[in-house]
CSV table of C-alpha atoms in Angstrom, one decimal:
chain,number,residue,atom,x,y,z
A,1,MET,CA,94.3,82.5,104.5
A,2,PHE,CA,96.9,79.9,105.4
A,3,MET,CA,99.2,77.9,103.1
A,4,ASP,CA,98.3,74.4,101.9
A,5,ALA,CA,100.3,71.5,100.5
A,6,GLN,CA,99.8,72.5,96.9
A,7,GLU,CA,101.6,75.8,97.4
A,8,HIS,CA,105.1,74.2,97.3
A,9,ALA,CA,105.0,74.8,93.7
A,10,VAL,CA,104.8,78.6,94.0
A,11,ARG,CA,107.1,79.1,96.7
A,12,PRO,CA,110.8,78.1,97.5
A,13,SER,CA,111.7,75.9,100.6
A,14,TRP,CA,113.4,78.8,102.3
A,15,VAL,CA,110.0,80.5,103.0
A,16,ASP,CA,109.2,79.8,106.5
A,17,ARG,CA,105.5,78.6,107.2
A,18,ASP,CA,105.7,80.3,110.6
A,19,GLU,CA,107.0,83.6,109.3
A,20,TYR,CA,104.8,83.8,106.0
A,21,PRO,CA,101.8,81.4,106.5
A,22,PHE,CA,99.5,82.8,103.8
A,23,SER,CA,97.7,81.3,100.8
A,24,THR,CA,99.5,82.6,97.7
A,25,ALA,CA,99.2,82.3,93.9
A,26,ILE,CA,100.7,83.3,90.8
A,27,ALA,CA,99.1,85.8,88.1
A,28,ASN,CA,100.7,85.7,84.7
A,29,VAL,CA,100.5,89.3,83.4
A,30,GLY,CA,102.6,91.1,80.7
A,31,GLY,CA,105.4,88.4,80.8
A,32,HIS,CA,105.5,88.7,84.5
A,33,ARG,CA,104.8,86.0,87.0
A,34,ILE,CA,103.4,88.1,89.9
A,35,HIS,CA,103.5,86.2,93.2
A,36,TYR,CA,100.7,87.5,95.4
A,37,VAL,CA,98.9,86.8,99.0
A,38,ASP,CA,95.1,86.7,98.7
A,39,THR,CA,93.2,86.0,101.8
A,40,ALA,CA,89.7,86.0,99.9
A,41,ALA,CA,87.1,83.7,101.7
A,42,PRO,CA,83.4,83.2,101.5
A,43,GLY,CA,81.2,85.7,103.4
A,44,GLN,CA,84.0,88.6,103.3
A,45,SER,CA,82.5,92.1,103.5
A,46,GLY,CA,83.7,95.6,102.6
A,47,PRO,CA,86.6,96.7,100.5
A,48,THR,CA,89.7,94.7,99.3
A,49,LEU,CA,92.9,95.9,100.8
A,50,LEU,CA,95.7,96.1,98.2
A,51,PHE,CA,99.0,96.1,99.9
A,52,LEU,CA,102.0,97.6,97.7
A,53,HIS,CA,105.6,97.4,99.1
A,54,GLY,CA,108.7,99.4,98.1
A,55,ASN,CA,112.4,98.8,97.7
A,56,PRO,CA,114.0,96.4,98.8
A,57,THR,CA,111.1,94.5,100.3
A,58,TRP,CA,108.2,92.2,99.2
A,59,SER,CA,104.7,91.2,100.5
A,60,PHE,CA,106.7,89.6,103.6
A,61,VAL,CA,106.8,93.2,104.8
A,62,TYR,CA,103.0,93.4,105.5
A,63,ARG,CA,102.9,89.8,106.9
A,64,ASP,CA,102.1,90.9,110.7
A,65,VAL,CA,99.7,93.6,109.6
A,66,ILE,CA,97.7,91.1,107.5
A,67,ARG,CA,97.7,88.5,110.2
A,68,ALA,CA,96.3,91.2,112.7
A,69,LEU,CA,93.4,92.3,110.4
A,70,PRO,CA,89.9,90.6,110.7
A,71,ALA,CA,89.1,87.6,108.5
A,72,SER,CA,86.2,89.7,107.2
A,73,VAL,CA,88.6,91.8,105.2
A,74,ARG,CA,90.2,90.4,101.9
A,75,CYS,CA,93.9,91.3,101.7
A,76,VAL,CA,95.9,91.3,98.4
A,77,ALA,CA,99.5,91.7,98.4
A,78,PRO,CA,101.5,91.2,95.2
A,79,ASP,CA,105.2,91.2,95.1
A,80,LEU,CA,106.6,93.6,92.5
A,81,PRO,CA,108.3,92.1,89.3
A,82,GLY,CA,111.7,90.9,90.3
A,83,PHE,CA,111.0,91.3,94.0
A,84,GLY,CA,110.0,88.6,96.5
A,85,LEU,CA,108.6,85.6,94.9
A,86,SER,CA,107.8,87.3,91.5
A,87,ASP,CA,109.5,86.8,88.3
A,88,ALA,CA,110.0,89.7,85.9
A,89,ALA,CA,109.6,89.6,82.0
A,90,ASP,CA,112.8,89.3,80.2
A,91,ASP,CA,112.5,92.9,78.7
A,92,PHE,CA,111.6,94.4,82.1
A,93,ASP,CA,113.7,97.6,82.9
A,94,GLY,CA,112.6,98.0,86.6
A,95,THR,CA,111.5,101.5,86.3
A,96,PHE,CA,108.8,103.2,88.2
A,97,VAL,CA,106.4,103.5,85.2
A,98,ALA,CA,107.0,99.9,84.2
A,99,HIS,CA,106.4,98.6,87.9
A,100,ALA,CA,103.1,100.7,87.8
A,101,ALA,CA,102.1,99.2,84.3
A,102,ALA,CA,102.7,95.8,85.8
A,103,ILE,CA,100.6,96.4,88.8
A,104,GLU,CA,97.7,97.8,86.6
A,105,ARG,CA,97.7,94.6,84.6
A,106,PHE,CA,97.7,92.6,87.9
A,107,VAL,CA,94.7,94.5,89.1
A,108,ASP,CA,92.9,94.2,85.9
A,109,ALA,CA,93.7,90.5,85.8
A,110,LEU,CA,92.3,89.9,89.3
A,111,GLY,CA,89.3,92.1,88.4
A,112,LEU,CA,89.9,93.9,91.8
A,113,GLU,CA,87.1,96.6,92.7
A,114,ASP,CA,86.1,98.4,95.7
A,115,VAL,CA,89.7,98.8,96.6
A,116,VAL,CA,91.6,100.4,99.6
A,117,LEU,CA,95.3,101.1,98.6
A,118,VAL,CA,97.7,100.4,101.4
A,119,ALA,CA,101.2,101.5,100.3
A,120,GLN,CA,104.7,102.3,101.6
A,121,ASP,CA,107.9,103.7,99.9
A,122,TRP,CA,107.7,103.2,96.1
A,123,GLY,CA,104.3,101.4,96.6
A,124,GLY,CA,103.0,105.1,97.1
A,125,PRO,CA,103.6,106.3,93.6
A,126,ILE,CA,102.9,102.9,92.0
A,127,GLY,CA,99.5,102.7,93.6
A,128,LEU,CA,98.6,106.4,93.3
A,129,ARG,CA,99.4,106.3,89.6
A,130,LEU,CA,96.9,103.4,89.5
A,131,LEU,CA,94.4,105.3,91.4
A,132,GLU,CA,94.7,108.5,89.1
A,133,ARG,CA,94.3,106.2,86.1
A,134,THR,CA,91.3,104.3,87.4
A,135,PRO,CA,89.7,106.2,90.3
A,136,GLN,CA,86.5,104.1,90.0
A,137,ARG,CA,88.3,101.1,91.4
A,138,PHE,CA,89.1,102.7,94.9
A,139,ARG,CA,87.3,103.5,97.9
A,140,GLY,CA,90.2,104.8,100.1
A,141,VAL,CA,94.1,105.0,100.4
A,142,ALA,CA,96.1,104.3,103.5
A,143,LEU,CA,99.8,105.6,103.2
A,144,CYS,CA,102.9,104.8,105.3
A,145,ASN,CA,106.0,106.8,104.8
A,146,THR,CA,105.9,107.6,101.1
A,147,TRP,CA,105.9,110.5,98.6
A,148,ALA,CA,104.2,111.3,95.4
A,149,TRP,CA,106.0,114.4,93.8
A,150,PRO,CA,109.5,115.3,92.2
A,151,VAL,CA,112.3,115.5,94.6
A,152,ALA,CA,115.2,116.0,92.2
A,153,ASP,CA,115.8,119.5,93.7
A,154,ASP,CA,115.9,118.4,97.2
A,155,PRO,CA,119.6,117.5,98.3
A,156,HIS,CA,118.4,115.0,100.8
A,157,PHE,CA,116.9,112.8,98.1
A,158,ALA,CA,119.3,113.7,95.3
A,159,ARG,CA,122.4,112.6,97.5
A,160,PHE,CA,120.7,109.4,98.3
A,161,ALA,CA,119.7,108.7,94.7
A,162,GLY,CA,123.3,109.6,93.6
A,163,ALA,CA,124.8,107.2,96.2
A,164,MET,CA,122.6,104.1,96.0
A,165,GLY,CA,121.6,104.5,92.4
A,166,GLY,CA,125.0,105.6,91.0
A,167,ARG,CA,127.6,103.1,89.5
A,168,VAL,CA,129.3,102.4,92.8
A,169,GLY,CA,126.1,101.8,94.9
A,170,ALA,CA,124.4,99.7,92.0
A,171,PHE,CA,127.6,97.7,91.8
A,172,PHE,CA,127.6,96.7,95.4
A,173,THR,CA,123.8,96.1,95.5
A,174,ARG,CA,124.1,93.8,92.4
A,175,HIS,CA,126.9,91.9,93.8
A,176,GLY,CA,126.8,92.3,97.5
A,177,ASN,CA,123.1,92.8,98.1
A,178,LEU,CA,124.0,96.2,99.7
A,179,PHE,CA,120.5,97.6,99.5
A,180,VAL,CA,119.0,94.8,101.7
A,181,ASN,CA,121.9,94.5,104.2
A,182,LEU,CA,122.1,98.2,104.8
A,183,MET,CA,118.3,99.4,104.4
A,184,ILE,CA,116.4,96.7,106.1
A,185,PRO,CA,118.3,97.2,109.4
A,186,ILE,CA,118.5,101.0,109.6
A,187,GLY,CA,114.9,101.2,108.3
A,188,HIS,CA,113.6,99.5,111.8
A,189,ARG,CA,113.9,101.8,114.6
A,190,ARG,CA,111.6,100.4,117.2
A,191,ARG,CA,113.1,96.7,117.2
A,192,ARG,CA,116.0,94.8,115.8
A,193,VAL,CA,115.4,92.7,112.7
A,194,THR,CA,115.7,89.0,113.3
A,195,ARG,CA,118.2,86.7,111.4
A,196,ALA,CA,115.1,84.9,110.0
A,197,GLU,CA,113.7,88.1,108.6
A,198,MET,CA,117.1,88.9,107.0
A,199,THR,CA,117.2,85.4,105.4
A,200,HIS,CA,113.7,86.3,103.7
A,201,TYR,CA,114.9,89.7,102.4
A,202,ARG,CA,118.2,88.3,101.3
A,203,ARG,CA,117.1,85.1,99.6
A,204,ALA,CA,114.4,86.9,97.8
A,205,MET,CA,117.3,88.9,96.0
A,206,GLY,CA,119.1,85.6,95.3
A,207,THR,CA,120.5,86.5,91.8
A,208,ALA,CA,122.5,89.4,90.4
A,209,ARG,CA,119.5,90.3,87.9
A,210,ARG,CA,116.9,90.5,90.9
A,211,ARG,CA,119.3,92.8,92.9
A,212,GLY,CA,119.7,94.8,89.8
A,213,PHE,CA,116.0,95.8,90.1
A,214,SER,CA,116.7,97.1,93.5
A,215,ALA,CA,119.5,99.2,92.2
A,216,VAL,CA,117.2,100.7,89.5
A,217,LEU,CA,114.7,102.4,91.9
A,218,PRO,CA,117.1,104.7,93.7
A,219,ARG,CA,118.0,106.2,90.4
A,220,GLU,CA,114.5,106.6,89.6
A,221,ILE,CA,114.0,108.9,92.5
A,222,VAL,CA,115.6,111.6,90.0
A,223,ALA,CA,115.2,109.8,86.8
A,224,ALA,CA,111.4,109.5,87.1
A,225,THR,CA,111.0,113.2,87.6
A,226,PRO,CA,108.7,113.9,84.7
A,227,HIS,CA,106.4,110.9,85.8
A,228,LEU,CA,106.3,112.2,89.3
A,229,VAL,CA,105.4,115.7,88.0
A,230,GLU,CA,102.6,114.1,86.1
A,231,LEU,CA,101.7,112.1,89.4
A,232,GLU,CA,101.6,115.1,91.5
A,233,ALA,CA,99.4,117.1,89.0
A,234,GLY,CA,96.6,114.3,89.4
A,235,LEU,CA,96.6,114.1,93.4
A,236,SER,CA,93.5,116.2,93.5
A,237,VAL,CA,91.8,112.6,93.0
A,238,LEU,CA,92.5,112.2,96.7
A,239,SER,CA,90.0,114.8,97.7
A,240,ALA,CA,87.1,112.6,96.6
A,241,ILE,CA,88.0,109.5,98.9
A,242,PRO,CA,88.9,108.9,102.5
A,243,VAL,CA,92.8,108.9,103.2
A,244,LEU,CA,94.8,107.5,106.1
A,245,ILE,CA,98.3,108.7,106.7
A,246,MET,CA,100.4,106.5,109.1
A,247,TRP,CA,103.8,107.8,109.7
A,248,GLY,CA,106.9,106.6,111.5
A,249,ASP,CA,108.5,109.7,112.8
A,250,ARG,CA,112.2,108.2,112.9
A,251,ASP,CA,112.2,107.4,109.2
A,252,ILE,CA,115.7,108.5,107.7
A,253,ALA,CA,114.1,108.8,104.2
A,254,PHE,CA,110.7,110.4,104.6
A,255,ARG,CA,110.7,113.1,107.2
A,256,GLU,CA,108.4,115.9,108.8
A,257,PRO,CA,108.6,118.0,105.7
A,258,GLU,CA,107.1,115.1,103.7
A,259,LEU,CA,104.4,114.5,106.2
A,260,ALA,CA,103.7,118.4,106.3
A,261,ARG,CA,103.4,118.2,102.4
A,262,TRP,CA,100.8,115.2,102.6
A,263,ARG,CA,98.9,117.3,105.2
A,264,THR,CA,98.7,120.1,102.5
A,265,ILE,CA,97.7,117.8,99.6
A,266,ALA,CA,95.1,115.9,101.6
A,267,PRO,CA,93.9,118.0,104.4
A,268,HIS,CA,91.0,115.9,105.2
A,269,ALA,CA,93.3,113.0,105.8
A,270,HIS,CA,93.3,111.2,109.2
A,271,VAL,CA,96.8,111.3,110.3
A,272,GLU,CA,98.4,108.9,112.9
A,273,VAL,CA,102.1,109.5,113.8
A,274,ILE,CA,103.7,106.4,115.2
A,275,GLU,CA,106.5,107.6,117.5
A,276,GLY,CA,109.8,105.9,117.4
A,277,ALA,CA,109.1,103.9,114.2
A,278,GLY,CA,111.3,103.8,111.1
A,279,HIS,CA,111.0,103.7,107.3
A,280,PHE,CA,109.5,100.2,107.2
A,281,LEU,CA,106.5,100.9,109.2
A,282,PRO,CA,104.5,98.0,108.5
A,283,SER,CA,107.2,95.6,109.8
A,284,ASP,CA,108.5,98.0,112.5
A,285,ALA,CA,105.1,98.8,114.1
A,286,PRO,CA,102.7,96.2,112.8
A,287,ALA,CA,100.3,96.3,115.6
A,288,GLU,CA,99.8,99.9,115.4
A,289,VAL,CA,99.5,99.9,111.7
A,290,ALA,CA,96.8,97.2,111.9
A,291,ALA,CA,94.9,99.1,114.7
A,292,SER,CA,95.0,102.2,112.7
A,293,LEU,CA,93.7,100.3,109.6
A,294,ARG,CA,91.0,98.7,111.7
A,295,GLY,CA,89.7,102.0,113.3
A,296,TRP,CA,89.9,103.9,109.9
A,297,LEU,CA,88.1,101.2,108.1
A,298,ALA,CA,85.3,101.0,110.6
A,299,ASN,CA,84.5,104.9,109.6
A,300,ILE,CA,84.3,104.2,105.8
A,301,PRO,CA,80.8,103.9,104.8
A,302,GLY,CA,79.9,100.2,104.0
A,303,ALA,CA,83.4,98.8,105.1
A,304,ALA,CA,84.1,95.9,107.1
A,305,LYS,CA,84.2,96.5,110.9
C-alpha cells in the first residue's frame, strides 16, 4: 500500500509522503498517462473499490478513506486526465464523455472485475456511464454527493455553469486557479482545509492547460445535456446491484432535491446522511465515509468483511 523509493519517477517532489503515502503507478491508455493508487496485495478478498473523483480534485481527496479501509480490500483510485498526477493526451478536450472514455480504457487496461464504484461529483456520471456500458464488471455502487441526469433547466445548476464555465470564470480558473481556490475551501464544511492540502490541490493544477480542464467541466453541466439524458435513461441498471448513498447535508452544489431524486431512482439504496458535511464528503468526513463503506460492504454477499 505504501510508497517505495522507486516511485519518485511517477510523482513530483511536492507530494508529501505523510499526506499521500500510497503505492502508485502509471497506465498509458488512449494517449493519456493515468496516474493511480492501487493497494493490491496478496490474499485480498472481495471486490475492488474503484474511486472516481470530480472537479477540481484528484485521488488525494480519497486518501483518508482509503487509509481507513481494511487491508483485505483492494482500492484503485485514478486521477482523471489532466487532473492530479495524470497527463492528458494532446488532443484531449476535457469533456464528460472524453473523461468517461479514458476511464473505460483504464479499467480495461487493468482488467478490473468484481468492481464497486465509489464516486463523488463528476466521478458519479463518469463511473455510472461505465457501469451502464459494462454492467458485468460491477458488484455495487457507492455514491457521495453527485448526480446523473440533465440539469440545464434547473436555475441552480445553470447559473453555476454560466458563472464558472463562462468566459470570465474560465479565464480566472486558467490564469488564477479560481476553481481550486474557491471551491476546495467552501466545499469543506466540517473542518478547515489545511495549508498542506491546498498546496496539493494547487500544485496539481500547475499549468494553464491543466487548469483549463477544470474550467471545461462546469460548462459541461449544461453542454453535456444530451449525454446526461442518455445516462439517466440507463439508470435502471442500478436496480440489479446494491447501492449506497452517502450524503453531506451542507453541500452547496447537491442538495436535498438531488438526494430525493436518488431515493426515487434507487429506492432499495441504503442512504446515510452525514450531518454538517459539505461537497467534498470523502475529505470533509472521511471517518464516516469509511465506516459507511465498511458496514455496507459487510452486507454484500461475498465481499470482504
